[in-house]
Amino acid sequence: LTTEKLESLRLAKRVFPDARLIPVEPQSHDREVALVLSLTHLVGMAYGAVVGKREGIARFKELASPSSLLQLTVAESILAQDPSLCSYMDVENPSSLDFLHAFQKELGTLEELLSRHDRGGFEEKFKATAGLYSRGETAMATEKVYRAIEANRE
């Protein structure tokens, strides 16, 4: 790291003492922020809108599985954030649209499989997507979902 970057990190640490700071190259910053934050915001907003407009949130929570309840909790936490800050991060970042398009493409593939009642294709897509992650990661994620739900009930 250059002296200038180290100074910037020190300043950021003073301003945000509890934050975990990760140096990012300027040319990759917008893309990484769009993937980590904008995509999460956009998915959460869409998920929250569908749940809120369809069955209603109370009914959804009554029927929810641990995974769907956690997904709703994530959406609710996103919707509790400052809309101005989110619009600045998401709308002003040109990479946000790239990830939204990639997400829409994935949804389009799923829509085709469902429209054709193609269970085999769906299962292949499911396995291929799961194959992007290690078996240990997915097993741990399931455990984390159940722990988060239990912690939320207390």
PDB file of C-alpha atoms in Angstrom:
ATOM      1  CA  LEU A   1       0.000   0.000   0.000  1.00  0.00           C
ATOM      2  CA  THR A   2       1.165   3.512  -0.749  1.00  0.00           C
ATOM      3  CA  THR A   3       1.619   6.093   2.000  1.00  0.00           C
ATOM      4  CA  GLU A   4      -1.450   7.941   0.717  1.00  0.00           C
ATOM      5  CA  LYS A   5      -3.598   4.792   0.876  1.00  0.00           C
ATOM      6  CA  LEU A   6      -2.341   3.995   4.372  1.00  0.00           C
ATOM      7  CA  GLU A   7      -3.254   7.511   5.504  1.00  0.00           C
ATOM      8  CA  SER A   8      -6.717   7.113   3.981  1.00  0.00           C
ATOM      9  CA  LEU A   9      -7.171   3.812   5.810  1.00  0.00           C
ATOM     10  CA  ARG A  10      -6.060   5.351   9.101  1.00  0.00           C
ATOM     11  CA  LEU A  11      -8.504   8.225   8.659  1.00  0.00           C
ATOM     12  CA  ALA A  12     -11.340   5.849   7.792  1.00  0.00           C
ATOM     13  CA  LYS A  13     -10.511   3.746  10.861  1.00  0.00           C
ATOM     14  CA  ARG A  14     -10.722   6.841  13.064  1.00  0.00           C
ATOM     15  CA  VAL A  15     -14.073   7.824  11.560  1.00  0.00           C
ATOM     16  CA  PHE A  16     -15.434   4.236  11.564  1.00  0.00           C
ATOM     17  CA  PRO A  17     -13.570   2.519  14.425  1.00  0.00           C
ATOM     18  CA  ASP A  18     -15.675  -0.658  14.367  1.00  0.00           C
ATOM     19  CA  ALA A  19     -15.640  -1.088  10.601  1.00  0.00           C
ATOM     20  CA  ARG A  20     -13.706  -3.803   8.830  1.00  0.00           C
ATOM     21  CA  LEU A  21     -11.830  -1.905   6.137  1.00  0.00           C
ATOM     22  CA  ILE A  22     -10.797  -3.661   2.947  1.00  0.00           C
ATOM     23  CA  PRO A  23      -8.548  -1.829   0.469  1.00  0.00           C
ATOM     24  CA  VAL A  24     -10.071  -1.872  -3.017  1.00  0.00           C
ATOM     25  CA  GLU A  25      -8.541  -0.694  -6.260  1.00  0.00           C
ATOM     26  CA  PRO A  26     -10.394   2.312  -7.737  1.00  0.00           C
ATOM     27  CA  GLN A  27     -11.022   0.562 -11.065  1.00  0.00           C
ATOM     28  CA  SER A  28     -12.799  -2.369  -9.376  1.00  0.00           C
ATOM     29  CA  HIS A  29     -14.573  -0.416  -6.610  1.00  0.00           C
ATOM     30  CA  ASP A  30     -17.864   0.311  -8.406  1.00  0.00           C
ATOM     31  CA  ARG A  31     -18.136  -3.222  -9.737  1.00  0.00           C
ATOM     32  CA  GLU A  32     -17.479  -4.776  -6.327  1.00  0.00           C
ATOM     33  CA  VAL A  33     -19.906  -2.405  -4.574  1.00  0.00           C
ATOM     34  CA  ALA A  34     -22.557  -3.204  -7.190  1.00  0.00           C
ATOM     35  CA  LEU A  35     -22.127  -6.940  -6.658  1.00  0.00           C
ATOM     36  CA  VAL A  36     -22.011  -6.853  -2.865  1.00  0.00           C
ATOM     37  CA  LEU A  37     -24.472  -4.031  -2.111  1.00  0.00           C
ATOM     38  CA  SER A  38     -26.548  -3.031  -5.148  1.00  0.00           C
ATOM     39  CA  LEU A  39     -27.482  -6.574  -6.161  1.00  0.00           C
ATOM     40  CA  THR A  40     -28.434  -7.321  -2.553  1.00  0.00           C
ATOM     41  CA  HIS A  41     -30.538  -4.138  -2.352  1.00  0.00           C
ATOM     42  CA  LEU A  42     -32.297  -4.806  -5.663  1.00  0.00           C
ATOM     43  CA  VAL A  43     -33.080  -8.439  -4.863  1.00  0.00           C
ATOM     44  CA  GLY A  44     -34.306  -7.467  -1.394  1.00  0.00           C
ATOM     45  CA  MET A  45     -36.524  -4.696  -2.746  1.00  0.00           C
ATOM     46  CA  ALA A  46     -38.067  -6.988  -5.370  1.00  0.00           C
ATOM     47  CA  TYR A  47     -38.555  -9.844  -2.903  1.00  0.00           C
ATOM     48  CA  GLY A  48     -40.091  -7.491  -0.341  1.00  0.00           C
ATOM     49  CA  ALA A  49     -42.444  -6.042  -2.952  1.00  0.00           C
ATOM     50  CA  VAL A  50     -43.670  -9.454  -4.124  1.00  0.00           C
ATOM     51  CA  VAL A  51     -44.256 -10.713  -0.573  1.00  0.00           C
ATOM     52  CA  GLY A  52     -45.915  -7.474   0.539  1.00  0.00           C
ATOM     53  CA  LYS A  53     -48.206  -7.212  -2.486  1.00  0.00           C
ATOM     54  CA  ARG A  54     -49.246 -10.861  -2.805  1.00  0.00           C
ATOM     55  CA  GLU A  55     -50.215 -12.685   0.390  1.00  0.00           C
ATOM     56  CA  GLY A  56     -49.285  -9.970   2.820  1.00  0.00           C
ATOM     57  CA  ILE A  57     -46.397 -10.020   5.227  1.00  0.00           C
ATOM     58  CA  ALA A  58     -48.280 -11.416   8.257  1.00  0.00           C
ATOM     59  CA  ARG A  59     -49.625 -14.394   6.290  1.00  0.00           C
ATOM     60  CA  PHE A  60     -46.222 -15.009   4.723  1.00  0.00           C
ATOM     61  CA  LYS A  61     -44.573 -15.109   8.147  1.00  0.00           C
ATOM     62  CA  GLU A  62     -47.215 -17.576   9.337  1.00  0.00           C
ATOM     63  CA  LEU A  63     -46.428 -19.943   6.475  1.00  0.00           C
ATOM     64  CA  ALA A  64     -42.696 -19.278   6.112  1.00  0.00           C
ATOM     65  CA  SER A  65     -39.983 -21.904   6.119  1.00  0.00           C
ATOM     66  CA  PRO A  66     -36.716 -21.013   7.876  1.00  0.00           C
ATOM     67  CA  SER A  67     -35.079 -20.043   4.568  1.00  0.00           C
ATOM     68  CA  SER A  68     -37.996 -17.921   3.371  1.00  0.00           C
ATOM     69  CA  LEU A  69     -38.274 -16.216   6.758  1.00  0.00           C
ATOM     70  CA  LEU A  70     -34.575 -15.377   6.687  1.00  0.00           C
ATOM     71  CA  GLN A  71     -34.916 -14.070   3.119  1.00  0.00           C
ATOM     72  CA  LEU A  72     -37.793 -11.848   4.256  1.00  0.00           C
ATOM     73  CA  THR A  73     -35.753 -10.645   7.229  1.00  0.00           C
ATOM     74  CA  VAL A  74     -32.944  -9.657   4.857  1.00  0.00           C
ATOM     75  CA  ALA A  75     -35.453  -7.825   2.636  1.00  0.00           C
ATOM     76  CA  GLU A  76     -36.910  -6.024   5.650  1.00  0.00           C
ATOM     77  CA  SER A  77     -33.440  -4.985   6.825  1.00  0.00           C
ATOM     78  CA  ILE A  78     -32.706  -3.565   3.375  1.00  0.00           C
ATOM     79  CA  LEU A  79     -36.010  -1.681   3.344  1.00  0.00           C
ATOM     80  CA  ALA A  80     -35.156  -0.186   6.748  1.00  0.00           C
ATOM     81  CA  GLN A  81     -32.098   1.528   5.257  1.00  0.00           C
ATOM     82  CA  ASP A  82     -31.951   5.123   4.068  1.00  0.00           C
ATOM     83  CA  PRO A  83     -33.525   5.281   0.573  1.00  0.00           C
ATOM     84  CA  SER A  84     -31.302   8.239  -0.381  1.00  0.00           C
ATOM     85  CA  LEU A  85     -28.124   6.367   0.462  1.00  0.00           C
ATOM     86  CA  CYS A  86     -29.306   3.254  -1.375  1.00  0.00           C
ATOM     87  CA  SER A  87     -30.340   5.263  -4.432  1.00  0.00           C
ATOM     88  CA  TYR A  88     -26.937   6.931  -4.472  1.00  0.00           C
ATOM     89  CA  MET A  89     -25.126   3.586  -4.295  1.00  0.00           C
ATOM     90  CA  ASP A  90     -27.420   1.724  -6.676  1.00  0.00           C
ATOM     91  CA  VAL A  91     -28.663   4.258  -9.227  1.00  0.00           C
ATOM     92  CA  GLU A  92     -25.428   6.204  -9.601  1.00  0.00           C
ATOM     93  CA  ASN A  93     -23.263   3.099  -9.949  1.00  0.00           C
ATOM     94  CA  PRO A  94     -23.124   2.047 -13.623  1.00  0.00           C
ATOM     95  CA  SER A  95     -22.219  -1.513 -12.625  1.00  0.00           C
ATOM     96  CA  SER A  96     -25.519  -1.954 -10.754  1.00  0.00           C
ATOM     97  CA  LEU A  97     -27.348  -2.329 -14.043  1.00  0.00           C
ATOM     98  CA  ASP A  98     -24.881  -5.010 -15.212  1.00  0.00           C
ATOM     99  CA  PHE A  99     -25.634  -7.154 -12.166  1.00  0.00           C
ATOM    100  CA  LEU A 100     -29.364  -6.499 -12.427  1.00  0.00           C
ATOM    101  CA  HIS A 101     -29.247  -7.729 -16.046  1.00  0.00           C
ATOM    102  CA  ALA A 102     -27.274 -10.818 -15.003  1.00  0.00           C
ATOM    103  CA  PHE A 103     -29.868 -11.508 -12.299  1.00  0.00           C
ATOM    104  CA  GLN A 104     -32.737 -11.032 -14.758  1.00  0.00           C
ATOM    105  CA  LYS A 105     -31.035 -13.469 -17.140  1.00  0.00           C
ATOM    106  CA  GLU A 106     -30.890 -16.091 -14.369  1.00  0.00           C
ATOM    107  CA  LEU A 107     -34.568 -15.467 -13.570  1.00  0.00           C
ATOM    108  CA  GLY A 108     -35.370 -15.780 -17.284  1.00  0.00           C
ATOM    109  CA  THR A 109     -33.726 -19.199 -17.381  1.00  0.00           C
ATOM    110  CA  LEU A 110     -35.755 -20.279 -14.356  1.00  0.00           C
ATOM    111  CA  GLU A 111     -38.928 -18.882 -15.933  1.00  0.00           C
ATOM    112  CA  GLU A 112     -38.318 -20.968 -19.071  1.00  0.00           C
ATOM    113  CA  LEU A 113     -37.765 -24.130 -17.040  1.00  0.00           C
ATOM    114  CA  LEU A 114     -40.928 -23.553 -14.991  1.00  0.00           C
ATOM    115  CA  SER A 115     -42.996 -22.657 -18.075  1.00  0.00           C
ATOM    116  CA  ARG A 116     -41.946 -25.922 -19.729  1.00  0.00           C
ATOM    117  CA  HIS A 117     -42.470 -27.904 -16.500  1.00  0.00           C
ATOM    118  CA  ASP A 118     -38.897 -29.062 -17.054  1.00  0.00           C
ATOM    119  CA  ARG A 119     -37.994 -30.696 -13.763  1.00  0.00           C
ATOM    120  CA  GLY A 120     -34.885 -32.310 -15.214  1.00  0.00           C
ATOM    121  CA  GLY A 121     -33.620 -28.978 -16.512  1.00  0.00           C
ATOM    122  CA  PHE A 122     -34.488 -27.317 -13.223  1.00  0.00           C
ATOM    123  CA  GLU A 123     -32.581 -29.950 -11.268  1.00  0.00           C
ATOM    124  CA  GLU A 124     -29.576 -29.583 -13.587  1.00  0.00           C
ATOM    125  CA  LYS A 125     -29.648 -25.799 -13.132  1.00  0.00           C
ATOM    126  CA  PHE A 126     -30.000 -26.224  -9.369  1.00  0.00           C
ATOM    127  CA  LYS A 127     -27.048 -28.630  -9.208  1.00  0.00           C
ATOM    128  CA  ALA A 128     -24.905 -26.455 -11.501  1.00  0.00           C
ATOM    129  CA  THR A 129     -25.557 -23.423  -9.324  1.00  0.00           C
ATOM    130  CA  ALA A 130     -24.906 -25.380  -6.128  1.00  0.00           C
ATOM    131  CA  GLY A 131     -21.689 -26.627  -7.778  1.00  0.00           C
ATOM    132  CA  LEU A 132     -20.358 -23.067  -7.736  1.00  0.00           C
ATOM    133  CA  TYR A 133     -20.074 -23.473  -3.952  1.00  0.00           C
ATOM    134  CA  SER A 134     -18.316 -26.114  -1.910  1.00  0.00           C
ATOM    135  CA  ARG A 135     -20.457 -28.737  -0.214  1.00  0.00           C
ATOM    136  CA  GLY A 136     -19.127 -27.545   3.130  1.00  0.00           C
ATOM    137  CA  GLU A 137     -20.245 -23.976   2.416  1.00  0.00           C
ATOM    138  CA  THR A 138     -23.794 -25.010   1.581  1.00  0.00           C
ATOM    139  CA  ALA A 139     -24.049 -27.316   4.606  1.00  0.00           C
ATOM    140  CA  MET A 140     -22.777 -24.544   6.883  1.00  0.00           C
ATOM    141  CA  ALA A 141     -25.221 -22.098   5.309  1.00  0.00           C
ATOM    142  CA  THR A 142     -28.150 -24.341   6.186  1.00  0.00           C
ATOM    143  CA  GLU A 143     -26.921 -24.518   9.757  1.00  0.00           C
ATOM    144  CA  LYS A 144     -26.551 -20.728   9.871  1.00  0.00           C
ATOM    145  CA  VAL A 145     -30.124 -20.245   8.623  1.00  0.00           C
ATOM    146  CA  TYR A 146     -31.523 -22.377  11.419  1.00  0.00           C
ATOM    147  CA  ARG A 147     -29.330 -20.685  14.046  1.00  0.00           C
ATOM    148  CA  ALA A 148     -30.388 -17.235  12.811  1.00  0.00           C
ATOM    149  CA  ILE A 149     -34.062 -18.193  12.990  1.00  0.00           C
ATOM    150  CA  GLU A 150     -33.646 -19.572  16.508  1.00  0.00           C
ATOM    151  CA  ALA A 151     -31.799 -16.426  17.615  1.00  0.00           C
ATOM    152  CA  ASN A 152     -34.570 -14.307  16.091  1.00  0.00           C
ATOM    153  CA  ARG A 153     -37.238 -16.175  18.086  1.00  0.00           C
ATOM    154  CA  GLU A 154     -35.552 -15.428  21.427  1.00  0.00           C
TER     155      GLU A 154
END
